[in-house]
Amino acid sequence: MRSQPLEAQDQALKERLSEGALTSFGRAYGLCEGMGYEEFARRVPIFDYEAFKPWVERMLAGERDVASKGVVRSFAR
């Protein structure tokens, strides 16, 4: 895939959106399978840590499917 970096990135985005659409974060921002980069960029704001902190707190509390599929067990800042 290194010979086709744009296609590789597009495929990676599609995979992330497919899983992300099923999360609380994905539903809050209207993520959906098949969405392109431009639409993703329009719907999802750029977050700093403080803005994303409420999502992290939910995951730290053990809630499933918040911003990632399943329960997140490892965290780093």
Coordinates of N, CA and C in Angstrom, one line a residue:
M1 N 0.8 -1.2 0.0 CA 0.0 0.0 0.0 C 0.8 1.3 0.0
R2 N 2.1 1.1 0.3 CA 3.0 2.3 0.3 C 3.1 3.0 -1.1
S3 N 2.8 2.2 -2.1 CA 2.9 2.8 -3.4 C 1.6 3.6 -3.7
Q4 N 0.6 3.5 -2.9 CA -0.7 4.2 -3.1 C -1.2 4.7 -1.7
P5 N -0.4 5.8 -1.2 CA -0.7 6.3 0.1 C -2.1 6.9 0.3
L6 N -2.6 7.6 -0.7 CA -4.0 8.1 -0.6 C -5.0 7.1 -0.5
E7 N -4.9 6.0 -1.3 CA -5.8 4.9 -1.2 C -5.8 4.2 0.1
A8 N -4.5 4.1 0.7 CA -4.4 3.5 2.0 C -5.0 4.3 3.1
Q9 N -4.9 5.6 3.0 CA -5.5 6.5 4.0 C -7.0 6.5 3.9
D10 N -7.5 6.5 2.7 CA -8.9 6.4 2.4 C -9.5 5.1 3.0
Q11 N -8.8 4.0 2.8 CA -9.3 2.7 3.3 C -9.3 2.7 4.9
A12 N -8.2 3.3 5.4 CA -8.1 3.4 6.9 C -9.2 4.2 7.5
L13 N -9.6 5.3 6.8 CA -10.7 6.2 7.3 C -12.0 5.4 7.2
K14 N -12.2 4.7 6.1 CA -13.5 3.9 6.0 C -13.6 2.9 7.1
E15 N -12.5 2.2 7.4 CA -12.5 1.3 8.5 C -12.8 1.9 9.8
R16 N -12.2 3.0 10.1 CA -12.4 3.7 11.4 C -13.8 4.2 11.5
L17 N -14.4 4.8 10.4 CA -15.7 5.3 10.4 C -16.8 4.2 10.5
S18 N -16.5 3.0 10.0 CA -17.4 1.9 10.1 C -17.5 1.5 11.5
E19 N -16.4 1.4 12.3 CA -16.5 1.1 13.7 C -17.0 2.3 14.5
G20 N -16.5 3.5 14.2 CA -16.8 4.7 14.9 C -18.3 5.1 14.9
A21 N -19.0 4.8 13.8 CA -20.4 5.1 13.6 C -21.2 4.4 14.7
L22 N -20.7 3.3 15.3 CA -21.4 2.6 16.3 C -21.2 3.0 17.7
T23 N -20.4 4.1 17.9 CA -20.0 4.6 19.2 C -20.9 5.8 19.6
S24 N -20.9 6.2 20.8 CA -21.6 7.4 21.3 C -21.0 8.6 20.6
F25 N -19.7 8.7 20.5 CA -19.1 9.8 19.8 C -19.5 9.9 18.3
G26 N -19.5 8.7 17.7 CA -19.9 8.7 16.3 C -21.3 9.1 16.1
R27 N -22.2 8.7 17.0 CA -23.6 9.1 16.8 C -23.8 10.6 17.1
A28 N -23.0 11.1 18.1 CA -23.1 12.5 18.4 C -22.7 13.4 17.3
Y29 N -21.8 12.9 16.4 CA -21.3 13.7 15.3 C -21.7 13.2 14.0
G30 N -22.6 12.3 14.0 CA -23.2 11.8 12.7 C -22.3 11.1 11.8
L31 N -21.3 10.3 12.4 CA -20.4 9.6 11.6 C -21.2 8.4 10.9
C32 N -20.8 8.1 9.7 CA -21.4 6.9 9.1 C -20.4 6.3 8.1
E33 N -20.7 5.0 7.9 CA -19.8 4.3 6.9 C -20.0 4.9 5.5
G34 N -18.9 5.0 4.8 CA -18.9 5.6 3.5 C -18.7 7.1 3.5
M35 N -18.6 7.7 4.6 CA -18.4 9.2 4.7 C -17.0 9.4 4.2
G36 N -16.8 10.5 3.5 CA -15.5 10.9 3.0 C -14.8 11.8 4.0
Y37 N -13.5 12.1 3.7 CA -12.8 13.0 4.6 C -13.4 14.3 4.8
E38 N -13.8 14.9 3.7 CA -14.3 16.3 3.7 C -15.6 16.4 4.6
E39 N -16.4 15.4 4.5 CA -17.6 15.4 5.4 C -17.3 15.2 6.8
F40 N -16.3 14.3 7.1 CA -15.8 14.0 8.4 C -15.3 15.3 9.0
A41 N -14.5 16.0 8.3 CA -13.8 17.2 8.7 C -14.9 18.3 9.0
R42 N -16.0 18.3 8.3 CA -17.1 19.3 8.5 C -17.8 19.0 9.8
R43 N -18.0 17.7 10.1 CA -18.8 17.3 11.2 C -18.1 17.2 12.6
V44 N -16.8 16.9 12.5 CA -16.1 16.7 13.8 C -15.1 17.8 14.0
P45 N -15.3 18.5 15.1 CA -14.4 19.6 15.4 C -13.0 19.1 15.8
I46 N -12.0 20.0 15.8 CA -10.7 19.7 16.3 C -10.8 19.8 17.9
F47 N -10.4 18.8 18.6 CA -10.4 18.7 20.0 C -9.1 18.9 20.6
D48 N -9.0 19.7 21.7 CA -7.8 19.6 22.6 C -8.2 18.6 23.7
Y49 N -7.3 18.4 24.6 CA -7.5 17.4 25.6 C -8.7 17.8 26.5
E50 N -8.8 19.0 26.9 CA -9.9 19.5 27.8 C -11.2 19.3 27.1
A51 N -11.3 19.6 25.8 CA -12.6 19.5 25.1 C -13.0 18.0 25.0
F52 N -12.0 17.1 24.9 CA -12.3 15.7 24.7 C -12.5 15.0 26.1
K53 N -12.1 15.7 27.1 CA -12.1 15.1 28.5 C -13.4 14.4 28.9
P54 N -14.6 15.0 28.6 CA -15.8 14.3 29.0 C -15.9 12.9 28.4
W55 N -15.5 12.7 27.2 CA -15.5 11.4 26.5 C -14.5 10.5 27.2
V56 N -13.4 11.0 27.6 CA -12.3 10.2 28.3 C -12.9 9.7 29.6
E57 N -13.5 10.6 30.3 CA -14.0 10.3 31.7 C -15.1 9.2 31.6
R58 N -15.9 9.2 30.6 CA -16.8 8.1 30.4 C -16.1 6.8 30.2
M59 N -15.1 6.8 29.4 CA -14.3 5.6 29.1 C -13.6 5.1 30.3
L60 N -13.0 6.1 31.1 CA -12.3 5.7 32.4 C -13.3 5.1 33.3
A61 N -14.6 5.4 33.3 CA -15.6 4.9 34.2 C -16.0 3.5 33.7
G62 N -15.5 3.0 32.6 CA -15.8 1.7 32.1 C -16.9 1.6 31.1
E63 N -17.5 2.7 30.7 CA -18.6 2.7 29.7 C -18.1 2.1 28.4
R64 N -18.9 1.3 27.7 CA -18.5 0.7 26.5 C -18.9 1.6 25.3
D65 N -18.2 1.4 24.2 CA -18.5 2.1 22.9 C -18.7 3.6 23.0
V66 N -17.8 4.2 23.7 CA -17.9 5.7 23.9 C -17.3 6.4 22.6
A67 N -16.0 6.3 22.5 CA -15.3 6.9 21.4 C -14.5 5.8 20.6
S68 N -14.6 4.6 21.1 CA -13.9 3.4 20.5 C -14.8 2.2 20.8
K69 N -14.6 1.2 19.9 CA -15.4 0.0 20.1 C -15.1 -0.7 21.4
G70 N -16.0 -1.1 22.1 CA -15.8 -1.9 23.4 C -15.4 -1.1 24.5
V71 N -14.7 -1.7 25.5 CA -14.2 -1.0 26.7 C -12.7 -0.7 26.5
V72 N -12.4 0.5 26.7 CA -11.0 0.9 26.6 C -10.3 0.6 27.9
R73 N -9.2 -0.1 27.8 CA -8.4 -0.6 29.0 C -7.1 0.1 29.3
S74 N -6.6 0.8 28.2 CA -5.3 1.4 28.3 C -5.5 2.9 27.9
F75 N -4.9 3.8 28.7 CA -5.0 5.2 28.5 C -3.6 5.9 28.6
A76 N -3.4 6.9 27.8 CA -2.2 7.7 27.9 C -2.5 9.1 27.6
R77 N -1.8 10.0 28.1 CA -2.1 11.4 27.8 C -0.9 12.0 27.2

